[in-house]
PDB file of C-alpha atoms in Angstrom:
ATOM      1  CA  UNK C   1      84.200 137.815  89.116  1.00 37.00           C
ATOM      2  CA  UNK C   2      84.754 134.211  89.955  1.00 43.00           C
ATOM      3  CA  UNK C   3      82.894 131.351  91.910  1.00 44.00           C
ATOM      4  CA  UNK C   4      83.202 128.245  93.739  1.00 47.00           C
ATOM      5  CA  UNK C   5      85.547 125.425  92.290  1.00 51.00           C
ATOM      6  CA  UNK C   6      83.815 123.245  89.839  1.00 64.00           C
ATOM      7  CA  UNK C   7      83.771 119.755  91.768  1.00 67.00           C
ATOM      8  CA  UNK C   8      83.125 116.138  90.524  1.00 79.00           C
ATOM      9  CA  UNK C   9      84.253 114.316  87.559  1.00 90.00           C
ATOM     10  CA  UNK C  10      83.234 117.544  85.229  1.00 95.00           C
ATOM     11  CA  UNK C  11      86.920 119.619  85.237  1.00 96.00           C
ATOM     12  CA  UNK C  12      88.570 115.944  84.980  1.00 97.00           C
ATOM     13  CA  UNK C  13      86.314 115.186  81.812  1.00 97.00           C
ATOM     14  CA  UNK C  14      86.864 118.865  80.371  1.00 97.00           C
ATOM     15  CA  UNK C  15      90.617 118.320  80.476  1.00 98.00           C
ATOM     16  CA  UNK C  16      90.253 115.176  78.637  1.00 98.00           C
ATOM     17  CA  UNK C  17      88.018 116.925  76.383  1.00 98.00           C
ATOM     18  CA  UNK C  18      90.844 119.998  75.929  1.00 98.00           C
ATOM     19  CA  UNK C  19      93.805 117.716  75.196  1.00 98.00           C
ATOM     20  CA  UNK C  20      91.463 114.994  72.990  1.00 98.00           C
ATOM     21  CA  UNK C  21      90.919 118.522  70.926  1.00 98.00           C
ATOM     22  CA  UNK C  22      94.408 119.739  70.173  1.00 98.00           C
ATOM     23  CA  UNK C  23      95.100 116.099  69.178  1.00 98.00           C
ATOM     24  CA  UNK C  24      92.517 115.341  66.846  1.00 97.00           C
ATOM     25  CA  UNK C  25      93.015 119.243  65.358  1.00 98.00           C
ATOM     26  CA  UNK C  26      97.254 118.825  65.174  1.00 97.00           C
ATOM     27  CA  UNK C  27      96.741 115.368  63.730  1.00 96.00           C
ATOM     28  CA  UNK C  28      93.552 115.473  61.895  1.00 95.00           C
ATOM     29  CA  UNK C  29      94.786 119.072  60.537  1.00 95.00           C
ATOM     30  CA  UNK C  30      98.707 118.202  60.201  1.00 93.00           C
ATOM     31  CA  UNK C  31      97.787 114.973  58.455  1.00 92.00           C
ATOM     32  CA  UNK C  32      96.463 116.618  55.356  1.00 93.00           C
ATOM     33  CA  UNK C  33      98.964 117.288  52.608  1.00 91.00           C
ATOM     34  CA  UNK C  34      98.801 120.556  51.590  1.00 93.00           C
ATOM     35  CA  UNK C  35     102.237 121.395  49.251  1.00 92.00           C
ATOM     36  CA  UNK C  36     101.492 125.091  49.384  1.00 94.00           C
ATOM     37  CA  UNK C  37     101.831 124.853  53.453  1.00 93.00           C
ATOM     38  CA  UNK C  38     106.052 123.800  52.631  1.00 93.00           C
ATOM     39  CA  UNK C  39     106.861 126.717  50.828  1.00 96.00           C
ATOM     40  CA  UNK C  40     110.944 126.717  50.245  1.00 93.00           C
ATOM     41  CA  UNK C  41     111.200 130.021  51.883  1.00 93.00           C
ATOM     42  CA  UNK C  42     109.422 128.846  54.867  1.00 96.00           C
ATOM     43  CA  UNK C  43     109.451 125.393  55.183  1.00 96.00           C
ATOM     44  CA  UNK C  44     107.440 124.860  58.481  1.00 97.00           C
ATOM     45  CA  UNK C  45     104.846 127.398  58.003  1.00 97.00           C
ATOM     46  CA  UNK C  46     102.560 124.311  57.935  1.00 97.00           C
ATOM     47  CA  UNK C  47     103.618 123.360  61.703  1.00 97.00           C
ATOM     48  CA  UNK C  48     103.291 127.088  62.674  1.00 98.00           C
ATOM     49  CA  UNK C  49      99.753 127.365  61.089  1.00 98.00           C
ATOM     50  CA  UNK C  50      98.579 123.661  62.062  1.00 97.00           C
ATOM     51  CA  UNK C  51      99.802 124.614  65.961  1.00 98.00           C
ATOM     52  CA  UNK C  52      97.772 127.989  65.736  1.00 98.00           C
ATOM     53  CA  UNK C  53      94.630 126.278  64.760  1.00 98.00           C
ATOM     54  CA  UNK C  54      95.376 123.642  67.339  1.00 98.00           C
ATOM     55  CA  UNK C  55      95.779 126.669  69.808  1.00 98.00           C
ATOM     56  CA  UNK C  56      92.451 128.040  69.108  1.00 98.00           C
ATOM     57  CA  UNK C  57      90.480 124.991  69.390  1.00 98.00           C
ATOM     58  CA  UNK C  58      91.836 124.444  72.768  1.00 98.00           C
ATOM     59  CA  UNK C  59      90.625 128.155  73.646  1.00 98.00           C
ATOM     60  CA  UNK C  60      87.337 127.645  72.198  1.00 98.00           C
ATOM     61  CA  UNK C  61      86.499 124.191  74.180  1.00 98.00           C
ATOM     62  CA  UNK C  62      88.134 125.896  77.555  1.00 97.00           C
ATOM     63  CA  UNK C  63      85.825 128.482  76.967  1.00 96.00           C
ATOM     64  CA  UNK C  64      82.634 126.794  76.465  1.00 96.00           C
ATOM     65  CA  UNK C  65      83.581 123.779  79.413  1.00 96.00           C
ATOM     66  CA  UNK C  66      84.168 127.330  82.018  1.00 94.00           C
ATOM     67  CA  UNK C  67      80.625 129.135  80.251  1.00 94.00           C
ATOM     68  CA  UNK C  68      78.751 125.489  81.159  1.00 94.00           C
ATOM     69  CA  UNK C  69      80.088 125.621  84.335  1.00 93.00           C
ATOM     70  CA  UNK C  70      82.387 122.384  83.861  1.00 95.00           C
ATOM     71  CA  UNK C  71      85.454 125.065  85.388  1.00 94.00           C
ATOM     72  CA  UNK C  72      85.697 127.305  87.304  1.00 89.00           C
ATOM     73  CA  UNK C  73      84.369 130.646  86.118  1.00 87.00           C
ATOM     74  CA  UNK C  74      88.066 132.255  86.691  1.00 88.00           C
ATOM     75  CA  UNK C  75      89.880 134.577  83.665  1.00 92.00           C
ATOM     76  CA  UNK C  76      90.777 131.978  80.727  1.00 92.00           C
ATOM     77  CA  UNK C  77      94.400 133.458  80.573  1.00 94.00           C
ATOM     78  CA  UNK C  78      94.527 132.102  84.388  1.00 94.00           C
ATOM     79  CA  UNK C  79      93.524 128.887  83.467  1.00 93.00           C
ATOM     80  CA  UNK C  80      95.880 128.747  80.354  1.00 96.00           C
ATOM     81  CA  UNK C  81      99.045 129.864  82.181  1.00 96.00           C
ATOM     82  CA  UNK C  82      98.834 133.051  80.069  1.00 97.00           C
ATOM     83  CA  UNK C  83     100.900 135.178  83.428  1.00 93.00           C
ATOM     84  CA  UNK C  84     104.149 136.339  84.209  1.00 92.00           C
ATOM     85  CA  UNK C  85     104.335 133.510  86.618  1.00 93.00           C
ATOM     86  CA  UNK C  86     106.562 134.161  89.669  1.00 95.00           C
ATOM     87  CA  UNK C  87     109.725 135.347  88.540  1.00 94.00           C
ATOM     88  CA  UNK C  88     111.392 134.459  91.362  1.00 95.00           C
ATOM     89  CA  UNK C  89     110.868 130.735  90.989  1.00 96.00           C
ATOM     90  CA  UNK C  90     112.493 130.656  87.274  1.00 97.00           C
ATOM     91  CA  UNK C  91     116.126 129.291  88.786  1.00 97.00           C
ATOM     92  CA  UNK C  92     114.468 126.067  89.458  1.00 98.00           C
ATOM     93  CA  UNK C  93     114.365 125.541  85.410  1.00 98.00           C
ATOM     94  CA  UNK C  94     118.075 126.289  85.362  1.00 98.00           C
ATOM     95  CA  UNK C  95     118.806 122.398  84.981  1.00 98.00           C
ATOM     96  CA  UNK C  96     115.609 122.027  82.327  1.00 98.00           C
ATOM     97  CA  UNK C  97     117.419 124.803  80.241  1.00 98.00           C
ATOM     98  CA  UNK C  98     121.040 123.199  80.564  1.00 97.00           C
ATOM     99  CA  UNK C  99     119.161 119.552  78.742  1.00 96.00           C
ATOM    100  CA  UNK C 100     117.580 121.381  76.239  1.00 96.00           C
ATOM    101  CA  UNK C 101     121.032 122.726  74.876  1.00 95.00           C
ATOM    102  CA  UNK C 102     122.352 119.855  75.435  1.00 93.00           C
ATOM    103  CA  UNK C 103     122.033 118.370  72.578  1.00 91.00           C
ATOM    104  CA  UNK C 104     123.835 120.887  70.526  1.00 90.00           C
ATOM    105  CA  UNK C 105     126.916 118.880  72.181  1.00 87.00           C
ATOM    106  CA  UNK C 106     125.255 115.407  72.269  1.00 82.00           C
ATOM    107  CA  UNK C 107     124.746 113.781  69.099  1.00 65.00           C
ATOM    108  CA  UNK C 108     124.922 111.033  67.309  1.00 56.00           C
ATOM    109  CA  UNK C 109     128.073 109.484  67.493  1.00 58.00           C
ATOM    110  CA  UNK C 110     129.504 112.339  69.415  1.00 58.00           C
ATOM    111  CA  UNK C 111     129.024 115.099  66.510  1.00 66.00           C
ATOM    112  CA  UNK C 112     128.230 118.226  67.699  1.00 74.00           C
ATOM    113  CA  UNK C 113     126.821 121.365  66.453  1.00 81.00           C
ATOM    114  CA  UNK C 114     123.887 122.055  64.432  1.00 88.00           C
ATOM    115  CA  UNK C 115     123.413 121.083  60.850  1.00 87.00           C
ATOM    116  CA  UNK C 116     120.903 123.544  58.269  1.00 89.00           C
ATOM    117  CA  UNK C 117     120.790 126.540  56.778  1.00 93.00           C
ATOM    118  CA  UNK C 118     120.147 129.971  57.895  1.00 94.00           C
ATOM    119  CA  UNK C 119     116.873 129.929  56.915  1.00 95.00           C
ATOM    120  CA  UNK C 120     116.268 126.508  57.596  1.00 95.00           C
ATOM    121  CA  UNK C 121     117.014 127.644  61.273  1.00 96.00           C
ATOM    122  CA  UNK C 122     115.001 130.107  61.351  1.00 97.00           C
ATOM    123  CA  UNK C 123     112.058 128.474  59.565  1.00 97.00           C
ATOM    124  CA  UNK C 124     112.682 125.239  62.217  1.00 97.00           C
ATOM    125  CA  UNK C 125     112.784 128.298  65.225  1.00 98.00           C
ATOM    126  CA  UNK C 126     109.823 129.793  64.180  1.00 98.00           C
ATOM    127  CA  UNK C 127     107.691 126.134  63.739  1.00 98.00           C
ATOM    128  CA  UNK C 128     109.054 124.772  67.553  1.00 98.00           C
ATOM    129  CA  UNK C 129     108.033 127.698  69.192  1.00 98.00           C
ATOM    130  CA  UNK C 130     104.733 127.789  67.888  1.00 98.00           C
ATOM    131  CA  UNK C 131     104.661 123.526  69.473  1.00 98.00           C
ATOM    132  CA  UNK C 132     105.820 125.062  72.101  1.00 98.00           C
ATOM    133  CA  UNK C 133     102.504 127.496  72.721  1.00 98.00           C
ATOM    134  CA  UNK C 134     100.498 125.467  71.392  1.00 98.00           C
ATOM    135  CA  UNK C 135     101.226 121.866  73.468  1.00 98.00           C
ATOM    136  CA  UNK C 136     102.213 123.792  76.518  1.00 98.00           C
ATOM    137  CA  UNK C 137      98.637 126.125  76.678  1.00 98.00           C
ATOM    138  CA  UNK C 138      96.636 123.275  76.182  1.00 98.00           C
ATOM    139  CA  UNK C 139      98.474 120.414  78.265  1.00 98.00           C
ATOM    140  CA  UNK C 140     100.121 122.404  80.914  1.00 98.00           C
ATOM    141  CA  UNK C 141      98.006 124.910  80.781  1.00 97.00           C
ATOM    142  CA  UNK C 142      94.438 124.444  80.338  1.00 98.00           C
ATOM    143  CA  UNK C 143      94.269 120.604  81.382  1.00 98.00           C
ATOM    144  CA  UNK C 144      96.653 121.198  84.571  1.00 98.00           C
ATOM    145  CA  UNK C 145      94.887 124.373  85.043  1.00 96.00           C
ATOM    146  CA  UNK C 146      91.919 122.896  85.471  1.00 96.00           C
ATOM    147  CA  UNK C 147      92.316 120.682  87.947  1.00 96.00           C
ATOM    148  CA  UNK C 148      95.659 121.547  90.139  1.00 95.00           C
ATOM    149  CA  UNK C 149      94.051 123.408  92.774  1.00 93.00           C
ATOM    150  CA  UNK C 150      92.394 120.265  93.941  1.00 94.00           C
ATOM    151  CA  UNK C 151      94.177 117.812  92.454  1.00 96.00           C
ATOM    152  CA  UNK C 152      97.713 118.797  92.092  1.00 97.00           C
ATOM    153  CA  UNK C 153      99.634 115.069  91.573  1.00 98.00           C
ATOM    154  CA  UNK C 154      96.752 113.919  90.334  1.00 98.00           C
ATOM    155  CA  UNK C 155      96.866 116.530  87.725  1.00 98.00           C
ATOM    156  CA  UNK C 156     100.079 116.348  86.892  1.00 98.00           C
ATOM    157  CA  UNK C 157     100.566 112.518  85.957  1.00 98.00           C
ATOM    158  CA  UNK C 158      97.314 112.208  84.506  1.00 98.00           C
ATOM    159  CA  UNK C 159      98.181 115.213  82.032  1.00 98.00           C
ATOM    160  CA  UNK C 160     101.891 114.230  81.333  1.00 98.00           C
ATOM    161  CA  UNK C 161     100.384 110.037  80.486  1.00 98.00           C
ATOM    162  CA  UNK C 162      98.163 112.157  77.651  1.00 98.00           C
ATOM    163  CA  UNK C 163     100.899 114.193  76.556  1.00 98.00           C
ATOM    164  CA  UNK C 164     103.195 111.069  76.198  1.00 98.00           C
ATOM    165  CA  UNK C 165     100.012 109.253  74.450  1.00 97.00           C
ATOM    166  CA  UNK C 166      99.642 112.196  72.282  1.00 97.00           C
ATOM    167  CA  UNK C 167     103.107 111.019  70.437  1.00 96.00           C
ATOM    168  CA  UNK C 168     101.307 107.805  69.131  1.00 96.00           C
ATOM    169  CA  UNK C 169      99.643 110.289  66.160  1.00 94.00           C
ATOM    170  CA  UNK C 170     103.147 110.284  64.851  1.00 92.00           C
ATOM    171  CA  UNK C 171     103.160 106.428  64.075  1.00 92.00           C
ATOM    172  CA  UNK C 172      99.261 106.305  63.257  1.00 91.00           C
ATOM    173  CA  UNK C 173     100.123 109.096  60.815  1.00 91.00           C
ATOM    174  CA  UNK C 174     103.505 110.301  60.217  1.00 88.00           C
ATOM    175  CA  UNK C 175     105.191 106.702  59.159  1.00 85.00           C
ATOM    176  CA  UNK C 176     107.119 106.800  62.400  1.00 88.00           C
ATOM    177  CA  UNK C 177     107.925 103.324  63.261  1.00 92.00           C
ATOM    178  CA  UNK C 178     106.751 102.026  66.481  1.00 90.00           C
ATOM    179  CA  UNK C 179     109.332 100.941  68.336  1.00 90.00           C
ATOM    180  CA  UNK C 180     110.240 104.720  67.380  1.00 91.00           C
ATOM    181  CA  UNK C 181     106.707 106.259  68.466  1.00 94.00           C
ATOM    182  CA  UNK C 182     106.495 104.572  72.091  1.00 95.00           C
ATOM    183  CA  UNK C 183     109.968 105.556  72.785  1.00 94.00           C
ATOM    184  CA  UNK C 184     108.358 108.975  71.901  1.00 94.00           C
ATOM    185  CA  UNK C 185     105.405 107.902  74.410  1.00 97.00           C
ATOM    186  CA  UNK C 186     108.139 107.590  76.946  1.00 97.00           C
ATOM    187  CA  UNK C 187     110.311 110.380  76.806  1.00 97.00           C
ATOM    188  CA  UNK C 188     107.483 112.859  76.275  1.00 98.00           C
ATOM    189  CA  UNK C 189     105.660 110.975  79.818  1.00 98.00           C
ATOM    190  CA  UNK C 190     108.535 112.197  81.424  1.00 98.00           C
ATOM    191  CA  UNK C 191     109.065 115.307  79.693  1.00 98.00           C
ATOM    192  CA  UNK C 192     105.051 116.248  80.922  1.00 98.00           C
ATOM    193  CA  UNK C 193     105.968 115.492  84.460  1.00 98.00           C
ATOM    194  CA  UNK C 194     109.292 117.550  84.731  1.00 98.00           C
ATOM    195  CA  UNK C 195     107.009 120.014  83.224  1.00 98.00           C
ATOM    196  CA  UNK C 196     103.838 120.164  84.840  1.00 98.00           C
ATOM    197  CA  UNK C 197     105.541 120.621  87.962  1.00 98.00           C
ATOM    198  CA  UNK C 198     106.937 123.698  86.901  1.00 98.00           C
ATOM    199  CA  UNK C 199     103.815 124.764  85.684  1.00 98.00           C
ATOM    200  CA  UNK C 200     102.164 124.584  89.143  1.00 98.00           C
ATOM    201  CA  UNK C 201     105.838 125.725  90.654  1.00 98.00           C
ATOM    202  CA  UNK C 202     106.137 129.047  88.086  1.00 97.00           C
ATOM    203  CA  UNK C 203     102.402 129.667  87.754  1.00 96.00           C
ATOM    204  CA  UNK C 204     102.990 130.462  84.066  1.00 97.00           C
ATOM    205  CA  UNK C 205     103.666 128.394  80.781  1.00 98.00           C
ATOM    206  CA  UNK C 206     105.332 131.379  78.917  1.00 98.00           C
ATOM    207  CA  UNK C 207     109.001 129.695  79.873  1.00 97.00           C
ATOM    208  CA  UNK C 208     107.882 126.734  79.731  1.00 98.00           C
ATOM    209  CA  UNK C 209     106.570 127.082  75.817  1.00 98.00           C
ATOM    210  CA  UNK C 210     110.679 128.666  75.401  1.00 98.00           C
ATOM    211  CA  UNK C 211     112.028 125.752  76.666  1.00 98.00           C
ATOM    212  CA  UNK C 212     109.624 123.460  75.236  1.00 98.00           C
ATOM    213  CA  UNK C 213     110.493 124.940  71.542  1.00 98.00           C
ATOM    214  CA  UNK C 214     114.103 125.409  72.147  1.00 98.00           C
ATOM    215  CA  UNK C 215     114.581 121.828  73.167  1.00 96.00           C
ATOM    216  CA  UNK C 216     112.130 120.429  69.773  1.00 96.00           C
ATOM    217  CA  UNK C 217     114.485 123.123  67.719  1.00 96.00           C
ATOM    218  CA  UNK C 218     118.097 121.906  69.206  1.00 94.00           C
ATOM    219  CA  UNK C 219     117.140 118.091  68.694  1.00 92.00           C
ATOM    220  CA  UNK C 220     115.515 119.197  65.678  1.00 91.00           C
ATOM    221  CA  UNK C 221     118.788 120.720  64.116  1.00 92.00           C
ATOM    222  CA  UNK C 222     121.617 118.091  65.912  1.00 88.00           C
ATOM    223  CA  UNK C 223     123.485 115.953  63.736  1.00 81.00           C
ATOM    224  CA  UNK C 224     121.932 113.154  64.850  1.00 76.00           C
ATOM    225  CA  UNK C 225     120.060 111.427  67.588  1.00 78.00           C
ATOM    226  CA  UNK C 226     121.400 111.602  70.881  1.00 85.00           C
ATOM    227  CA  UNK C 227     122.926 107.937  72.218  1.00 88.00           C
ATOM    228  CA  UNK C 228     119.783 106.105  73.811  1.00 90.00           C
ATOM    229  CA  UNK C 229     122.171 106.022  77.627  1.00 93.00           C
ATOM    230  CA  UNK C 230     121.900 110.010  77.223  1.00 93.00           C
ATOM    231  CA  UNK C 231     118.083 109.644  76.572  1.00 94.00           C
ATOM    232  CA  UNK C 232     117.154 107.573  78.984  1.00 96.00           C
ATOM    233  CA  UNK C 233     119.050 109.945  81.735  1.00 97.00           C
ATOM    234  CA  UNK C 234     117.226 112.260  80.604  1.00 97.00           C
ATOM    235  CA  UNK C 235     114.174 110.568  81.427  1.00 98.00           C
ATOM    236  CA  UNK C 236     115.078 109.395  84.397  1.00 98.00           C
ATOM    237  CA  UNK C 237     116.054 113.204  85.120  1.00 98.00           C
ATOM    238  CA  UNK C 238     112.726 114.554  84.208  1.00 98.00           C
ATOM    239  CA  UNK C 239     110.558 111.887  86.082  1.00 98.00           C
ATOM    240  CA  UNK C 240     112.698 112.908  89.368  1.00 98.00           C
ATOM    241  CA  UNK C 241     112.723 116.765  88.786  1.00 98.00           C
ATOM    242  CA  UNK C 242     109.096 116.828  88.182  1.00 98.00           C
ATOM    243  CA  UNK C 243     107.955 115.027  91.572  1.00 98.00           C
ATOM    244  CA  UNK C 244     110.830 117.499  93.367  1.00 98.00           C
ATOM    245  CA  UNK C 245     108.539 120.518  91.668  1.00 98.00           C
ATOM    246  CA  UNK C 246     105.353 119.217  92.373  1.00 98.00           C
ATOM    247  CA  UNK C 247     106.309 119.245  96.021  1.00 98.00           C
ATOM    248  CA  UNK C 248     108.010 122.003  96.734  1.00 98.00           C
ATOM    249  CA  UNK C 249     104.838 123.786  94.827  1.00 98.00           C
ATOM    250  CA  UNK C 250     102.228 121.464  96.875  1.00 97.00           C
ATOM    251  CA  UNK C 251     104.135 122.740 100.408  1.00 96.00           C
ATOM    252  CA  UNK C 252     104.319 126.242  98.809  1.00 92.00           C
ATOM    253  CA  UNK C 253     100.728 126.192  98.229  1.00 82.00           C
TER     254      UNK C 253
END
């Protein structure tokens, strides 16, 4: 059973509170070092681990904002994305899927390929996918969720400027230098636009957590960083592609 929209600044202020959540959990969490989490036959079991706990702490505080009545009272798995989505829609992530193999041909200096082991490959799949779920339930999902049926631009730059300013963890605690971390900012800005429009497009985050971990796992794996002109069309792709979802989901309804 479901009622009325929540209305005011309350499912703005539980978004913030959903994505504030994850980030403090993935970075507060991931920060810790914990040797036993790196074993050599599984090298990323910490990421897959750290990303499930980051995953259930966004489901718990989604849970208790829709119990107060911050959200609407609708299923959680609507709210998260957790559906099929509409299957018919799924071309329009055609040109999202070409970039994120991509860089199995762009690399640094031109290299191609993919460099690692077997089992580093797998271990690397395994970790990205569970980024994927994790960043794309709570962002995509539950933030955007939240607040698209009112709000859909709205909703979808204000989650995708978190997103990017969710990357700054990995210079306040990974070592990552910041010239490094704000071009992170950037590209992952973009990155939440292109998606979030898909999200309200597709109805679902299920591809979107594929495409999300197969892109981390192919950039992950290349040879080398792609050439910044290749990055920054990329951007510039994403920013575009995302406003051309939004609308034709906004006139879709």
């Amino acid at each position: 059973m479901t009622s009325s929209p929540a209305t005011g600044r309350r499912p703005w202020t539980g978004a913030a509170l959903v994505m504030l959540a994850w980030w403090v959990t993935t970075y507060g969490f991931g920060s810790i070092p914990i040797p036993a989490l790196q074993p050599g036959w599984f090298p990323h079991l910490g990421v897959v681990l750290t990303n499930g706990l980051s995953l259930a702490v966004s489901l718990a505080v989604a849970l208790l904002l829709r119990r107060a009545g911050w959200w609407e009272r609708r299923p959680l798995r609507d709210l998260a994305g957790w559906r099929a989505g509409r299957v018919e829609a799924f071309g329009w992530l055609v040109p999202v899927l070409a970039i994120q193999l991509s860089y199995i041909w762009i690399g640094k200096t031109g290299v191609p390929g993919l460099a690692g082991t077997a089992g580093i490959m797998l271990s690397t799949a395994a970790g990205m996918l569970a980024v994927g779920i994790s960043e794309e339930t709570a962002a995509r999902g539950l933030a955007l969720g939240a607040v698209m049926r009112r709000h859909p631009w709205a909703g979808v730059f204000a989650t995708a400027l978190v997103f990017g300013l969710w990357h700054v963890g990995n210079g306040l605690f990974f070592g990552k230098t910041w010239d490094e971390t704000w071009w992170q900012v950037l590209s992952a800005a973009t990155f939440g636009v292109c998606f979030a429009g898909a999200r309200l497009l597709i109805g679902s985050v299920w591809a979107l957590a594929f495409l999300h971990g197969l892109g981390d796992w192919t950039q992950f794996l290349s040879p080398g960083a792609a050439p910044a002109w290749y990055q920054i069309a990329v951007m510039a792709f994403e920013l575009v592609w995302g406003i051309v979802l939004t609308a034709v989901a906004v006139r879709r309804g």
